[in-house]
mmCIF file of C-alpha atoms in Angstrom:
data_model
loop_
_atom_site.group_PDB
_atom_site.id
_atom_site.type_symbol
_atom_site.label_atom_id
_atom_site.label_comp_id
_atom_site.label_asym_id
_atom_site.label_seq_id
_atom_site.Cartn_x
_atom_site.Cartn_y
_atom_site.Cartn_z
ATOM 1 C CA UNK A 28 108.625 87.781 70.831
ATOM 2 C CA UNK A 29 106.647 84.948 69.314
ATOM 3 C CA UNK A 30 103.624 85.735 67.144
ATOM 4 C CA UNK A 31 101.285 83.979 64.751
ATOM 5 C CA UNK A 32 100.462 85.614 61.421
ATOM 6 C CA UNK A 33 96.858 84.993 60.386
ATOM 7 C CA UNK A 34 97.042 84.570 56.606
ATOM 8 C CA UNK A 35 94.542 83.386 54.017
ATOM 9 C CA UNK A 36 96.104 79.929 54.240
ATOM 10 C CA UNK A 37 96.197 79.678 58.037
ATOM 11 C CA UNK A 38 98.379 80.649 60.993
ATOM 12 C CA UNK A 39 102.115 80.965 60.444
ATOM 13 C CA UNK A 40 104.598 81.357 63.342
ATOM 14 C CA UNK A 41 106.785 84.451 63.392
ATOM 15 C CA UNK A 42 109.460 85.536 65.850
ATOM 16 C CA UNK A 43 110.270 89.243 66.079
ATOM 17 C CA UNK A 44 113.080 90.853 68.055
ATOM 18 C CA UNK A 45 111.493 94.123 69.175
ATOM 19 C CA UNK A 46 114.251 96.676 69.746
ATOM 20 C CA UNK A 47 112.198 99.861 69.697
ATOM 21 C CA UNK A 48 108.734 100.637 71.099
ATOM 22 C CA UNK A 49 106.979 103.894 70.209
ATOM 23 C CA UNK A 50 103.612 105.122 71.469
ATOM 24 C CA UNK A 51 101.735 107.448 69.137
ATOM 25 C CA UNK A 52 99.662 109.922 71.140
ATOM 26 C CA UNK A 53 96.821 112.184 70.071
ATOM 27 C CA UNK A 54 96.776 110.560 66.668
ATOM 28 C CA UNK A 55 93.129 111.265 65.891
ATOM 29 C CA UNK A 56 91.900 111.947 62.384
ATOM 30 C CA UNK A 57 88.583 113.122 63.787
ATOM 31 C CA UNK A 58 89.406 116.458 65.415
ATOM 32 C CA UNK A 59 86.198 116.444 67.490
ATOM 33 C CA UNK A 60 86.837 112.961 68.903
ATOM 34 C CA UNK A 61 90.487 113.807 69.618
ATOM 35 C CA UNK A 62 89.470 116.969 71.415
ATOM 36 C CA UNK A 63 87.071 114.881 73.524
ATOM 37 C CA UNK A 64 89.916 112.587 74.572
ATOM 38 C CA UNK A 65 92.171 115.546 75.377
ATOM 39 C CA UNK A 66 89.395 116.962 77.577
ATOM 40 C CA UNK A 67 89.089 113.586 79.336
ATOM 41 C CA UNK A 68 92.727 113.801 80.288
ATOM 42 C CA UNK A 69 92.492 117.480 81.231
ATOM 43 C CA UNK A 70 89.730 116.514 83.670
ATOM 44 C CA UNK A 71 92.320 114.286 85.347
ATOM 45 C CA UNK A 72 94.799 117.158 85.564
ATOM 46 C CA UNK A 73 96.848 116.154 82.515
ATOM 47 C CA UNK A 74 98.093 118.987 80.333
ATOM 48 C CA UNK A 75 97.307 119.296 76.645
ATOM 49 C CA UNK A 76 99.958 117.932 74.256
ATOM 50 C CA UNK A 77 102.456 120.318 72.717
ATOM 51 C CA UNK A 78 101.635 118.910 69.280
ATOM 52 C CA UNK A 79 99.367 116.363 67.617
ATOM 53 C CA UNK A 80 100.290 113.677 66.952
ATOM 54 C CA UNK A 81 103.147 113.198 69.381
ATOM 55 C CA UNK A 82 105.462 110.194 69.773
ATOM 56 C CA UNK A 83 106.868 108.707 72.979
ATOM 57 C CA UNK A 84 109.768 106.266 73.204
ATOM 58 C CA UNK A 85 109.203 103.453 75.707
ATOM 59 C CA UNK A 86 111.566 100.668 76.720
ATOM 60 C CA UNK A 87 111.089 97.834 74.218
ATOM 61 C CA UNK A 88 111.005 95.345 77.090
ATOM 62 C CA UNK A 89 107.645 96.812 78.116
ATOM 63 C CA UNK A 90 105.939 95.099 75.153
ATOM 64 C CA UNK A 91 104.484 91.835 76.422
ATOM 65 C CA UNK A 92 102.020 89.001 75.819
ATOM 66 C CA UNK A 93 101.545 88.584 79.577
ATOM 67 C CA UNK A 94 98.041 87.952 80.865
ATOM 68 C CA UNK A 95 98.676 89.867 84.084
ATOM 69 C CA UNK A 96 100.041 93.339 84.853
ATOM 70 C CA UNK A 97 101.263 94.394 88.276
ATOM 71 C CA UNK A 98 101.141 98.138 88.882
ATOM 72 C CA UNK A 99 101.690 100.282 91.996
ATOM 73 C CA UNK A 100 98.459 101.941 93.123
ATOM 74 C CA UNK A 101 94.959 101.831 91.647
ATOM 75 C CA UNK A 102 95.242 104.671 89.117
ATOM 76 C CA UNK A 103 96.318 102.838 85.957
ATOM 77 C CA UNK A 104 94.067 102.003 83.023
ATOM 78 C CA UNK A 105 94.236 100.493 79.544
ATOM 79 C CA UNK A 106 93.638 101.902 76.052
ATOM 80 C CA UNK A 107 93.031 99.774 72.976
ATOM 81 C CA UNK A 108 95.242 100.679 70.002
ATOM 82 C CA UNK A 109 96.206 99.152 66.695
ATOM 83 C CA UNK A 110 99.867 98.161 66.604
ATOM 84 C CA UNK A 111 102.261 98.166 63.646
ATOM 85 C CA UNK A 112 105.366 95.972 63.731
ATOM 86 C CA UNK A 113 108.111 95.842 61.122
ATOM 87 C CA UNK A 114 110.201 92.742 60.555
ATOM 88 C CA UNK A 115 112.211 91.613 57.540
ATOM 89 C CA UNK A 116 111.059 94.666 55.612
ATOM 90 C CA UNK A 117 107.392 93.705 56.069
ATOM 91 C CA UNK A 118 104.760 95.535 58.124
ATOM 92 C CA UNK A 119 102.365 93.579 60.316
ATOM 93 C CA UNK A 120 99.194 94.788 62.026
ATOM 94 C CA UNK A 121 98.142 93.810 65.523
ATOM 95 C CA UNK A 122 96.350 95.187 68.567
ATOM 96 C CA UNK A 123 97.493 96.130 72.046
ATOM 97 C CA UNK A 124 96.795 98.232 75.108
ATOM 98 C CA UNK A 125 98.709 101.366 76.054
ATOM 99 C CA UNK A 126 98.277 100.756 79.782
ATOM 100 C CA UNK A 127 99.190 103.988 81.584
ATOM 101 C CA UNK A 128 99.495 105.257 85.149
ATOM 102 C CA UNK A 129 97.113 108.242 85.278
ATOM 103 C CA UNK A 130 98.525 109.762 88.477
ATOM 104 C CA UNK A 131 102.036 109.846 87.051
ATOM 105 C CA UNK A 132 100.632 111.159 83.771
ATOM 106 C CA UNK A 133 99.604 114.363 85.560
ATOM 107 C CA UNK A 134 103.209 115.447 86.003
ATOM 108 C CA UNK A 135 105.001 113.609 83.202
ATOM 109 C CA UNK A 136 103.427 111.803 80.253
ATOM 110 C CA UNK A 137 106.704 110.298 79.056
ATOM 111 C CA UNK A 138 107.371 108.879 82.521
ATOM 112 C CA UNK A 139 103.809 107.558 82.807
ATOM 113 C CA UNK A 140 104.166 105.690 79.517
ATOM 114 C CA UNK A 141 107.246 103.970 80.904
ATOM 115 C CA UNK A 142 105.547 103.011 84.184
ATOM 116 C CA UNK A 143 103.415 100.160 82.822
ATOM 117 C CA UNK A 144 103.851 97.176 80.534
ATOM 118 C CA UNK A 145 102.204 97.388 77.114
ATOM 119 C CA UNK A 146 100.269 94.165 76.410
ATOM 120 C CA UNK A 147 99.676 93.081 72.837
ATOM 121 C CA UNK A 148 97.942 90.097 71.263
ATOM 122 C CA UNK A 149 100.125 87.353 69.814
ATOM 123 C CA UNK A 150 98.269 87.315 66.475
ATOM 124 C CA UNK A 151 99.151 89.609 63.560
ATOM 125 C CA UNK A 152 97.740 90.385 60.123
ATOM 126 C CA UNK A 153 99.675 91.174 56.989
ATOM 127 C CA UNK A 154 99.629 94.882 56.113
ATOM 128 C CA UNK A 155 98.756 94.125 52.497
ATOM 129 C CA UNK A 156 95.693 92.119 53.552
ATOM 130 C CA UNK A 157 94.023 95.053 55.349
ATOM 131 C CA UNK A 158 95.382 98.356 54.060
ATOM 132 C CA UNK A 159 92.949 98.536 51.112
ATOM 133 C CA UNK A 160 89.957 98.466 53.476
ATOM 134 C CA UNK A 161 91.689 99.971 56.502
ATOM 135 C CA UNK A 162 88.871 102.325 57.516
ATOM 136 C CA UNK A 163 86.507 99.372 57.923
ATOM 137 C CA UNK A 164 88.543 97.984 60.831
ATOM 138 C CA UNK A 165 87.081 98.405 64.319
ATOM 139 C CA UNK A 166 88.652 98.716 67.765
ATOM 140 C CA UNK A 167 86.893 97.710 70.982
ATOM 141 C CA UNK A 168 87.843 97.334 74.613
ATOM 142 C CA UNK A 169 86.017 96.043 77.668
ATOM 143 C CA UNK A 170 86.399 96.509 81.424
ATOM 144 C CA UNK A 171 84.895 94.631 84.349
ATOM 145 C CA UNK A 172 81.993 96.478 85.951
ATOM 146 C CA UNK A 173 79.399 95.611 88.564
ATOM 147 C CA UNK A 174 77.485 93.459 86.071
ATOM 148 C CA UNK A 175 80.456 91.774 84.409
ATOM 149 C CA UNK A 176 82.389 92.890 81.351
ATOM 150 C CA UNK A 177 81.134 96.091 79.708
ATOM 151 C CA UNK A 178 82.128 98.032 76.591
ATOM 152 C CA UNK A 179 84.723 100.678 77.430
ATOM 153 C CA UNK A 180 85.810 101.858 73.960
ATOM 154 C CA UNK A 181 84.296 101.180 70.555
ATOM 155 C CA UNK A 182 84.753 102.677 67.119
ATOM 156 C CA UNK A 183 86.271 102.548 63.674
ATOM 157 C CA UNK A 184 89.960 103.168 63.071
ATOM 158 C CA UNK A 185 88.753 105.854 60.655
ATOM 159 C CA UNK A 186 88.705 108.088 63.737
ATOM 160 C CA UNK A 187 92.485 107.737 63.908
ATOM 161 C CA UNK A 188 95.185 108.749 61.457
ATOM 162 C CA UNK A 189 95.645 106.340 58.589
ATOM 163 C CA UNK A 190 98.831 104.369 59.339
ATOM 164 C CA UNK A 191 100.469 105.698 56.166
ATOM 165 C CA UNK A 192 99.929 109.245 57.439
ATOM 166 C CA UNK A 193 101.040 108.330 60.957
ATOM 167 C CA UNK A 194 104.271 106.796 59.677
ATOM 168 C CA UNK A 195 104.910 109.845 57.508
ATOM 169 C CA UNK A 196 104.503 112.157 60.513
ATOM 170 C CA UNK A 197 106.749 109.924 62.625
ATOM 171 C CA UNK A 198 109.550 109.953 60.051
ATOM 172 C CA UNK A 199 111.084 113.144 61.494
ATOM 173 C CA UNK A 200 111.012 111.642 64.983
ATOM 174 C CA UNK A 201 112.075 108.028 64.477
ATOM 175 C CA UNK A 202 112.527 105.940 61.312
ATOM 176 C CA UNK A 203 110.246 102.905 61.141
ATOM 177 C CA UNK A 204 112.911 100.228 60.870
ATOM 178 C CA UNK A 205 112.879 96.485 61.416
ATOM 179 C CA UNK A 206 112.307 95.653 65.071
ATOM 180 C CA UNK A 207 110.064 98.663 65.681
ATOM 181 C CA UNK A 208 106.621 98.418 67.270
ATOM 182 C CA UNK A 209 104.312 101.441 66.984
ATOM 183 C CA UNK A 210 101.049 101.967 68.873
ATOM 184 C CA UNK A 211 98.732 104.004 66.658
ATOM 185 C CA UNK A 212 96.498 105.974 69.024
ATOM 186 C CA UNK A 213 93.273 105.320 70.880
ATOM 187 C CA UNK A 214 89.569 106.141 71.056
ATOM 188 C CA UNK A 215 87.637 108.067 73.693
ATOM 189 C CA UNK A 216 86.468 106.025 76.662
ATOM 190 C CA UNK A 217 82.724 105.587 77.077
ATOM 191 C CA UNK A 218 81.805 107.235 80.369
ATOM 192 C CA UNK A 219 85.314 108.569 80.958
ATOM 193 C CA UNK A 220 88.618 106.966 81.862
ATOM 194 C CA UNK A 221 88.263 104.239 84.490
ATOM 195 C CA UNK A 222 90.598 101.729 86.113
ATOM 196 C CA UNK A 223 89.578 98.065 86.038
ATOM 197 C CA UNK A 224 90.915 94.789 87.390
ATOM 198 C CA UNK A 225 90.293 93.243 83.960
ATOM 199 C CA UNK A 226 90.903 94.756 80.512
ATOM 200 C CA UNK A 227 90.067 93.058 77.211
ATOM 201 C CA UNK A 228 90.660 94.445 73.734
ATOM 202 C CA UNK A 229 90.173 93.513 70.091
ATOM 203 C CA UNK A 230 90.682 94.527 66.471
ATOM 204 C CA UNK A 231 87.837 93.433 64.171
ATOM 205 C CA UNK A 232 87.974 93.129 60.399
ATOM 206 C CA UNK A 233 84.351 92.880 59.172
ATOM 207 C CA UNK A 234 85.460 92.655 55.530
ATOM 208 C CA UNK A 235 87.475 89.453 55.979
ATOM 209 C CA UNK A 236 85.345 88.287 58.912
ATOM 210 C CA UNK A 237 88.051 87.911 61.529
ATOM 211 C CA UNK A 238 89.274 89.492 64.734
ATOM 212 C CA UNK A 239 92.303 89.611 67.009
ATOM 213 C CA UNK A 240 91.507 89.708 70.706
ATOM 214 C CA UNK A 241 93.311 89.436 73.994
ATOM 215 C CA UNK A 242 93.097 90.592 77.603
ATOM 216 C CA UNK A 243 94.843 90.796 80.928
ATOM 217 C CA UNK A 244 94.213 91.114 84.641
ATOM 218 C CA UNK A 245 95.515 94.083 86.621
ATOM 219 C CA UNK A 246 97.017 93.436 90.043
ATOM 220 C CA UNK A 247 97.328 96.522 92.249
ATOM 221 C CA UNK A 248 100.495 96.680 94.329
ATOM 222 C CA UNK A 249 100.395 98.632 97.623
ATOM 223 C CA UNK A 250 101.789 102.140 97.816
ATOM 224 C CA UNK A 251 104.207 102.558 100.713
ATOM 225 C CA UNK A 252 105.287 106.144 100.342
#
């Protein structure tokens, strides 16, 4: 996959062969906020996780820069998450959407994670440029409503596990080697989980005055039994 690394001296191209994609679930640092998200999913008939956090392997080919997703049925929705990628011994920080089929999620979360592509922005930051002020970073997502695009998720990454802690907890599950992409967890949706024909997402760094943003359209394919 082709990326651009946003450094202090400008954009630098980077190509990464992603061989492993891992989705970190229920990775909240804020127990109250995490419980709220678990209750959102319970309201949809989705069982509580066996442990928190929990890690799901997804086919690496699901990671994409595509501006359009095609999913069967109208029950899928996006979730903004920070993304960690490792290449050449270095860690890079990006942002993506853990797009998930909510109907399938009711009977099998692992299967639901595999059902949909996982879009990510093509811009990355260097780990060392943001880790010292990590908790200042902000995640936001937007969906298309009746009056245009509206805020769907918004909050600081301080509500999620620090990536150092997340990687430490993942060590017993999967080593974070070169070619690995890790989604770091999401925030509660404002007004509850909703599908949308358009999903936009961003990672904002107010300290360095920059942001990574992207988005995609969702095309619903007909269900024929």
